[in-house]
Amino acid sequence: MKSACLSLLLVSVCWALPFRQSGFMDFMMEDEPGSGSPMPPTRKPPIQTPPVLPEEPDGPFCPFRCQCHLRVAQCSDLGLKNVPEKIPLDTTLLDLQNNKISEIKENDFKGLKGLQTLILVNNKITMIHAKAFSALINLERLYLSKNLLKDVPANIPKSLQELRIHENQINKIKKSSFAGMANVIVMELGSNPLSSSGVDNGAFADLKRVSYIRIADTNITSIPKGLPSSLFELHLDGNKITKVTAGSLKGLKNLKK
């Protein structure tokens, strides 16, 4: 029995393959396709590139430190020395009051065709370019009070309905100062160093629709001649007028105050 088992063991050993030590490279080769059990190929994740965002179109802008909302550009009380750039082109009201602007240049309001109200009150304006308002074809209200102007600005838009220019240094109202301004309804000229000789005869003749004129606190000594017949209110308080004749108010058939 023992001899039979020994014979069987020897036969098994003879048929066995020779022993071989597996090295590092052998394990590497086993992972290669075609060597040993095939391994599924490893797929690398695609490289994620950030999406290309479209560039924002030009505008709308708002000047630095200003506030722009609902076609109103609020740039008051900022210590500005110049009219800011990049005012939104759809602005209808531009508020620049209480700054330190000394000059209005030719292109300061370029492109603002829809502007209806321009507020420049309480600056230091001494000069306004002759073409500064040329783009403002729809301007209705212009407020220039409390500045240092010596003359009524030239070429004020014919669309204007209200002009307030009191508390300046204006000493002369020329016959051409309000030429073509047939749509003006309110005119405020008070607190300027005006004298009667400084107001040309017929200076207000083109103001065909004006209903309110105030020339208070000046140096005029008589009622200006040639006031429009449309006038409803005329305020001349605080002047040096000593006499009012019947002819002074001739033609003012609508005057109530």
Tab-separated table of C-alpha atoms in Angstrom, residues 49-206:
chain	number	residue	atom	x	y	z
A	49	THR	CA	-12.564	73.720	-19.745
A	50	PRO	CA	-14.400	76.757	-18.387
A	51	PRO	CA	-17.168	78.008	-20.681
A	52	VAL	CA	-16.419	81.083	-22.749
A	53	LEU	CA	-18.786	83.823	-21.638
A	54	PRO	CA	-19.926	86.397	-24.190
A	55	GLU	CA	-18.552	89.871	-23.701
A	56	GLU	CA	-20.965	92.395	-22.287
A	57	PRO	CA	-22.117	94.994	-24.794
A	58	ASP	CA	-21.094	98.577	-24.396
A	59	GLY	CA	-23.300	100.162	-21.784
A	60	PRO	CA	-25.413	101.118	-20.179
A	61	PHE	CA	-22.885	102.933	-18.034
A	62	CYS	CA	-23.156	105.152	-14.995
A	63	PRO	CA	-20.480	107.674	-14.016
A	64	PHE	CA	-18.317	106.755	-11.039
A	65	ARG	CA	-20.070	107.498	-7.717
A	66	CYS	CA	-23.248	108.601	-9.495
A	67	GLN	CA	-26.495	106.698	-9.208
A	68	CYS	CA	-28.449	105.870	-12.342
A	69	HIS	CA	-31.963	104.487	-12.219
A	70	LEU	CA	-35.085	104.822	-14.346
A	71	ARG	CA	-33.387	107.278	-16.756
A	72	VAL	CA	-32.295	109.545	-13.894
A	73	ALA	CA	-28.571	110.201	-13.369
A	74	GLN	CA	-27.977	111.514	-9.843
A	75	CYS	CA	-24.505	113.087	-9.572
A	76	SER	CA	-25.077	115.825	-6.988
A	77	ASP	CA	-22.938	116.632	-3.924
A	78	LEU	CA	-19.863	114.744	-5.159
A	79	GLY	CA	-17.313	117.557	-5.404
A	80	LEU	CA	-17.119	117.122	-9.181
A	81	LYS	CA	-14.995	119.638	-11.095
A	82	ASN	CA	-16.193	118.536	-14.533
A	83	VAL	CA	-19.296	117.016	-16.043
A	84	PRO	CA	-18.686	113.243	-15.732
A	85	GLU	CA	-18.256	110.952	-18.720
A	86	LYS	CA	-20.351	107.919	-19.696
A	87	ILE	CA	-23.719	109.370	-18.768
A	88	PRO	CA	-26.339	106.857	-19.976
A	89	LEU	CA	-27.641	107.986	-23.340
A	90	ASP	CA	-31.258	107.378	-22.357
A	91	THR	CA	-31.053	109.782	-19.394
A	92	THR	CA	-33.981	112.192	-19.129
A	93	LEU	CA	-32.935	113.936	-15.885
A	94	LEU	CA	-29.328	114.781	-15.041
A	95	ASP	CA	-28.691	116.225	-11.582
A	96	LEU	CA	-25.273	117.882	-11.147
A	97	GLN	CA	-26.121	120.400	-8.437
A	98	ASN	CA	-23.890	121.225	-5.474
A	99	ASN	CA	-20.581	120.400	-7.153
A	100	LYS	CA	-17.515	122.446	-8.171
A	101	ILE	CA	-17.954	122.517	-11.935
A	102	SER	CA	-16.487	125.706	-13.394
A	103	GLU	CA	-16.891	125.153	-17.129
A	104	ILE	CA	-19.368	123.431	-19.431
A	105	LYS	CA	-17.488	122.127	-22.468
A	106	GLU	CA	-18.718	121.542	-26.014
A	107	ASN	CA	-19.156	117.761	-25.749
A	108	ASP	CA	-20.187	117.427	-22.104
A	109	PHE	CA	-23.742	116.457	-23.077
A	110	LYS	CA	-23.005	114.813	-26.414
A	111	GLY	CA	-25.544	112.160	-27.369
A	112	LEU	CA	-28.065	113.028	-24.645
A	113	LYS	CA	-30.881	113.648	-27.107
A	114	GLY	CA	-33.526	112.477	-24.669
A	115	LEU	CA	-32.490	114.754	-21.806
A	116	GLN	CA	-35.429	116.808	-20.540
A	117	THR	CA	-34.138	118.266	-17.257
A	118	LEU	CA	-30.618	119.528	-16.549
A	119	ILE	CA	-29.810	120.702	-13.019
A	120	LEU	CA	-26.553	122.649	-12.582
A	121	VAL	CA	-27.538	124.668	-9.510
A	122	ASN	CA	-24.862	125.765	-7.029
A	123	ASN	CA	-21.664	125.133	-8.945
A	124	LYS	CA	-18.897	127.545	-9.944
A	125	ILE	CA	-19.750	127.874	-13.623
A	126	THR	CA	-18.221	130.898	-15.315
A	127	MET	CA	-18.206	129.663	-18.907
A	128	ILE	CA	-20.556	127.633	-21.109
A	129	HIS	CA	-19.422	126.689	-24.605
A	130	ALA	CA	-21.620	128.088	-27.375
A	131	LYS	CA	-22.399	124.549	-28.584
A	132	ALA	CA	-22.696	122.881	-25.188
A	133	PHE	CA	-26.481	122.491	-25.453
A	134	SER	CA	-26.687	121.761	-29.178
A	135	ALA	CA	-27.344	118.031	-28.676
A	136	LEU	CA	-30.145	118.610	-26.158
A	137	ILE	CA	-32.965	118.833	-28.686
A	138	ASN	CA	-35.628	117.798	-26.154
A	139	LEU	CA	-34.492	119.829	-23.154
A	140	GLU	CA	-37.422	121.388	-21.271
A	141	ARG	CA	-35.964	122.540	-17.948
A	142	LEU	CA	-32.575	124.184	-17.418
A	143	TYR	CA	-31.547	125.178	-13.888
A	144	LEU	CA	-28.388	127.304	-13.695
A	145	SER	CA	-29.029	129.216	-10.480
A	146	LYS	CA	-26.274	130.012	-7.967
A	147	ASN	CA	-23.338	130.087	-10.366
A	148	LEU	CA	-20.932	132.774	-11.606
A	149	LEU	CA	-22.285	133.424	-15.101
A	150	LYS	CA	-22.031	136.936	-16.500
A	151	ASP	CA	-24.171	136.318	-19.584
A	152	VAL	CA	-27.217	134.305	-20.520
A	153	PRO	CA	-25.860	131.178	-22.274
A	154	ALA	CA	-25.954	131.199	-26.060
A	155	ASN	CA	-27.968	128.790	-28.184
A	156	ILE	CA	-30.323	127.557	-25.493
A	157	PRO	CA	-32.482	124.772	-27.011
A	158	LYS	CA	-35.710	126.041	-28.559
A	159	SER	CA	-37.582	123.232	-26.806
A	160	LEU	CA	-36.957	124.831	-23.384
A	161	GLN	CA	-39.994	125.562	-21.213
A	162	GLU	CA	-38.354	126.636	-17.957
A	163	LEU	CA	-35.165	128.631	-17.390
A	164	ARG	CA	-33.940	129.447	-13.895
A	165	ILE	CA	-30.743	131.460	-13.881
A	166	HIS	CA	-31.082	133.590	-10.748
A	167	GLU	CA	-28.206	134.335	-8.361
A	168	ASN	CA	-25.491	134.722	-10.976
A	169	GLN	CA	-23.430	137.723	-12.119
A	170	ILE	CA	-25.546	138.613	-15.156
A	171	ASN	CA	-25.648	142.361	-15.815
A	172	LYS	CA	-26.920	142.372	-19.381
A	173	ILE	CA	-30.022	140.934	-21.089
A	174	LYS	CA	-29.536	141.351	-24.814
A	175	LYS	CA	-32.283	141.422	-27.403
A	176	SER	CA	-30.877	138.150	-28.748
A	177	SER	CA	-30.594	136.430	-25.356
A	178	PHE	CA	-33.927	134.631	-25.692
A	179	ALA	CA	-34.208	134.594	-29.486
A	180	GLY	CA	-36.403	131.790	-30.792
A	181	MET	CA	-37.373	130.549	-27.329
A	182	ALA	CA	-41.086	130.547	-28.044
A	183	ASN	CA	-41.860	127.601	-25.743
A	184	VAL	CA	-40.592	129.102	-22.480
A	185	ILE	CA	-43.288	129.321	-19.794
A	186	VAL	CA	-41.209	130.111	-16.670
A	187	MET	CA	-38.321	132.591	-16.553
A	188	GLU	CA	-36.371	133.233	-13.321
A	189	LEU	CA	-33.744	135.999	-13.473
A	190	GLY	CA	-33.733	137.358	-9.923
A	191	SER	CA	-30.721	138.231	-7.754
A	192	ASN	CA	-28.496	139.304	-10.637
A	193	PRO	CA	-26.718	142.700	-10.810
A	194	LEU	CA	-29.080	143.935	-13.540
A	195	SER	CA	-29.808	147.572	-14.154
A	196	SER	CA	-32.541	149.042	-16.338
A	197	SER	CA	-29.971	150.083	-18.911
A	198	GLY	CA	-28.748	146.494	-18.988
A	199	VAL	CA	-32.066	145.144	-20.274
A	200	ASP	CA	-32.494	145.750	-24.000
A	201	ASN	CA	-35.891	146.917	-25.243
A	202	GLY	CA	-37.705	143.863	-26.613
A	203	ALA	CA	-35.390	141.377	-24.899
A	204	PHE	CA	-38.432	139.266	-23.945
A	205	ALA	CA	-40.314	139.651	-27.227
A	206	ASP	CA	-39.711	136.092	-28.445
